């Protein structure tokens, strides 16, 4: 009886092994398999699928654009998911989730692309041609890393620091408008409609006294306020 029982147990133990042996080795339950949870589902432009990411145990690394890095690079750099998540050597002004040609990393923007992140703060994206020396050209215009142009500097060329579609810089024809800048404010205090007046000749209906002059200026201010509501809807 003991011998019969022992043989039965051996057969029970060997039976599953015999079944597993009939399966390909990669489908056998004892084979360790990688967990693809942390791997990229698909890879195309912006990835190198032949590089091994030891941090996640997956094939494939993102190629990060050189301008999105804090190190001096001239070519896209492959980075693992752990490095990217920690922000290792990544410029905080850039979004490495957005593809930029053959690599990842574009400057962060807001207001439909009219403001861009520079040194952790959002600055105006100026319409093309407004800045004397642009530091960088973006999809909607150009930016400077240093001091922003002043109201007076913009007014000299007929521009005002207000939104013009997807960039900043509305143009006002100097023959029709006068841009008044006060203090250090980037926006003008007033925009006066000139109405084609010719100031090179004396006026025949000049105000007789200060009271009459004040009435004229009050009227001009009312016109300016109404024009401001039309042209400065984004203030």
PDB file of N, CA and C in Angstrom, residues 113-114 124-132 134 136-143 149 154 159-171:
ATOM      1  N   UNK A 113      -0.670  81.428 -26.557  1.00  0.00           N
ATOM      2  CA  UNK A 113       0.656  81.607 -27.134  1.00  0.00           C
ATOM      3  C   UNK A 113       1.179  83.028 -27.093  1.00  0.00           C
ATOM      4  N   UNK A 114       0.417  83.959 -26.477  1.00  0.00           N
ATOM      5  CA  UNK A 114       0.838  85.363 -26.441  1.00  0.00           C
ATOM      6  C   UNK A 114       1.770  85.675 -25.273  1.00  0.00           C
ATOM      7  N   UNK A 124       5.669  88.847 -22.353  1.00  0.00           N
ATOM      8  CA  UNK A 124       4.938  89.025 -23.599  1.00  0.00           C
ATOM      9  C   UNK A 124       5.700  88.459 -24.792  1.00  0.00           C
ATOM     10  N   UNK A 125       4.938  87.842 -25.690  1.00  0.00           N
ATOM     11  CA  UNK A 125       5.474  87.441 -26.991  1.00  0.00           C
ATOM     12  C   UNK A 125       5.143  88.576 -27.949  1.00  0.00           C
ATOM     13  N   UNK A 126       6.167  89.282 -28.438  1.00  0.00           N
ATOM     14  CA  UNK A 126       5.959  90.458 -29.273  1.00  0.00           C
ATOM     15  C   UNK A 126       5.780  90.051 -30.728  1.00  0.00           C
ATOM     16  N   UNK A 127       4.896  90.744 -31.416  1.00  0.00           N
ATOM     17  CA  UNK A 127       4.693  90.474 -32.840  1.00  0.00           C
ATOM     18  C   UNK A 127       6.008  90.694 -33.586  1.00  0.00           C
ATOM     19  N   UNK A 128       6.214  89.931 -34.612  1.00  0.00           N
ATOM     20  CA  UNK A 128       7.482  89.973 -35.355  1.00  0.00           C
ATOM     21  C   UNK A 128       7.826  91.376 -35.841  1.00  0.00           C
ATOM     22  N   UNK A 129       9.086  91.761 -35.605  1.00  0.00           N
ATOM     23  CA  UNK A 129       9.571  93.049 -36.078  1.00  0.00           C
ATOM     24  C   UNK A 129       9.526  94.167 -35.073  1.00  0.00           C
ATOM     25  N   UNK A 130       8.896  93.946 -33.904  1.00  0.00           N
ATOM     26  CA  UNK A 130       8.790  95.017 -32.900  1.00  0.00           C
ATOM     27  C   UNK A 130      10.079  95.160 -32.095  1.00  0.00           C
ATOM     28  N   UNK A 131      10.660  94.044 -31.681  1.00  0.00           N
ATOM     29  CA  UNK A 131      11.880  94.092 -30.872  1.00  0.00           C
ATOM     30  C   UNK A 131      13.093  94.430 -31.741  1.00  0.00           C
ATOM     31  N   UNK A 132      13.960  95.277 -31.196  1.00  0.00           N
ATOM     32  CA  UNK A 132      15.207  95.595 -31.910  1.00  0.00           C
ATOM     33  C   UNK A 132      16.127  94.386 -31.972  1.00  0.00           C
ATOM     34  N   UNK A 134      15.711  90.532 -30.828  1.00  0.00           N
ATOM     35  CA  UNK A 134      14.986  89.406 -30.237  1.00  0.00           C
ATOM     36  C   UNK A 134      15.968  88.309 -29.831  1.00  0.00           C
ATOM     37  N   UNK A 136      14.804  85.141 -29.033  1.00  0.00           N
ATOM     38  CA  UNK A 136      14.270  83.852 -29.479  1.00  0.00           C
ATOM     39  C   UNK A 136      12.997  84.085 -30.289  1.00  0.00           C
ATOM     40  N   UNK A 137      12.815  83.274 -31.310  1.00  0.00           N
ATOM     41  CA  UNK A 137      11.633  83.375 -32.169  1.00  0.00           C
ATOM     42  C   UNK A 137      10.722  82.182 -31.904  1.00  0.00           C
ATOM     43  N   UNK A 138       9.466  82.483 -31.586  1.00  0.00           N
ATOM     44  CA  UNK A 138       8.477  81.448 -31.317  1.00  0.00           C
ATOM     45  C   UNK A 138       7.455  81.405 -32.447  1.00  0.00           C
ATOM     46  N   UNK A 139       6.513  80.508 -32.314  1.00  0.00           N
ATOM     47  CA  UNK A 139       5.502  80.340 -33.364  1.00  0.00           C
ATOM     48  C   UNK A 139       4.700  81.617 -33.593  1.00  0.00           C
ATOM     49  N   UNK A 140       4.381  82.343 -32.509  1.00  0.00           N
ATOM     50  CA  UNK A 140       3.528  83.530 -32.638  1.00  0.00           C
ATOM     51  C   UNK A 140       4.298  84.850 -32.691  1.00  0.00           C
ATOM     52  N   UNK A 141       5.590  84.829 -32.484  1.00  0.00           N
ATOM     53  CA  UNK A 141       6.345  86.073 -32.481  1.00  0.00           C
ATOM     54  C   UNK A 141       7.723  85.894 -31.898  1.00  0.00           C
ATOM     55  N   UNK A 142       8.190  86.887 -31.148  1.00  0.00           N
ATOM     56  CA  UNK A 142       9.551  86.872 -30.621  1.00  0.00           C
ATOM     57  C   UNK A 142       9.573  87.334 -29.178  1.00  0.00           C
ATOM     58  N   UNK A 143      10.605  86.916 -28.450  1.00  0.00           N
ATOM     59  CA  UNK A 143      10.726  87.290 -27.044  1.00  0.00           C
ATOM     60  C   UNK A 143      12.133  87.786 -26.761  1.00  0.00           C
ATOM     61  N   UNK A 149      10.539  96.094 -23.523  1.00  0.00           N
ATOM     62  CA  UNK A 149      10.492  97.472 -24.044  1.00  0.00           C
ATOM     63  C   UNK A 149       9.541  98.342 -23.228  1.00  0.00           C
ATOM     64  N   UNK A 154       8.101 101.800 -27.380  1.00  0.00           N
ATOM     65  CA  UNK A 154       7.119 101.258 -28.304  1.00  0.00           C
ATOM     66  C   UNK A 154       6.386 102.373 -29.043  1.00  0.00           C
ATOM     67  N   UNK A 159       3.635 101.698 -31.571  1.00  0.00           N
ATOM     68  CA  UNK A 159       3.098 100.457 -31.005  1.00  0.00           C
ATOM     69  C   UNK A 159       2.655 100.633 -29.556  1.00  0.00           C
ATOM     70  N   UNK A 160       1.696  99.821 -29.165  1.00  0.00           N
ATOM     71  CA  UNK A 160       1.183  99.795 -27.793  1.00  0.00           C
ATOM     72  C   UNK A 160       1.221  98.351 -27.321  1.00  0.00           C
ATOM     73  N   UNK A 161       1.586  98.136 -26.058  1.00  0.00           N
ATOM     74  CA  UNK A 161       1.764  96.784 -25.512  1.00  0.00           C
ATOM     75  C   UNK A 161       0.444  96.130 -25.158  1.00  0.00           C
ATOM     76  N   UNK A 162      -0.382  95.899 -26.149  1.00  0.00           N
ATOM     77  CA  UNK A 162      -1.632  95.198 -25.936  1.00  0.00           C
ATOM     78  C   UNK A 162      -1.758  94.083 -26.961  1.00  0.00           C
ATOM     79  N   UNK A 163      -2.629  93.116 -26.693  1.00  0.00           N
ATOM     80  CA  UNK A 163      -2.714  91.916 -27.527  1.00  0.00           C
ATOM     81  C   UNK A 163      -3.174  92.241 -28.941  1.00  0.00           C
ATOM     82  N   UNK A 164      -2.456  91.667 -29.886  1.00  0.00           N
ATOM     83  CA  UNK A 164      -2.790  91.783 -31.303  1.00  0.00           C
ATOM     84  C   UNK A 164      -2.884  90.369 -31.857  1.00  0.00           C
ATOM     85  N   UNK A 165      -4.060  89.770 -31.736  1.00  0.00           N
ATOM     86  CA  UNK A 165      -4.304  88.372 -32.095  1.00  0.00           C
ATOM     87  C   UNK A 165      -3.558  87.456 -31.128  1.00  0.00           C
ATOM     88  N   UNK A 166      -2.438  86.829 -31.541  1.00  0.00           N
ATOM     89  CA  UNK A 166      -1.709  85.889 -30.687  1.00  0.00           C
ATOM     90  C   UNK A 166      -0.352  86.419 -30.256  1.00  0.00           C
ATOM     91  N   UNK A 167      -0.152  87.716 -30.354  1.00  0.00           N
ATOM     92  CA  UNK A 167       1.095  88.336 -29.906  1.00  0.00           C
ATOM     93  C   UNK A 167       0.775  89.754 -29.425  1.00  0.00           C
ATOM     94  N   UNK A 168       1.767  90.393 -28.830  1.00  0.00           N
ATOM     95  CA  UNK A 168       1.569  91.750 -28.304  1.00  0.00           C
ATOM     96  C   UNK A 168       2.162  92.787 -29.260  1.00  0.00           C
ATOM     97  N   UNK A 169       1.465  93.919 -29.347  1.00  0.00           N
ATOM     98  CA  UNK A 169       1.952  95.024 -30.152  1.00  0.00           C
ATOM     99  C   UNK A 169       0.952  95.490 -31.185  1.00  0.00           C
ATOM    100  N   UNK A 170       0.036  96.384 -30.766  1.00  0.00           N
ATOM    101  CA  UNK A 170      -0.916  96.983 -31.716  1.00  0.00           C
ATOM    102  C   UNK A 170      -0.330  98.264 -32.280  1.00  0.00           C
ATOM    103  N   UNK A 171      -0.539  98.448 -33.557  1.00  0.00           N
ATOM    104  CA  UNK A 171       0.018  99.625 -34.228  1.00  0.00           C
ATOM    105  C   UNK A 171      -1.030 100.728 -34.334  1.00  0.00           C
TER     106      UNK A 171
END
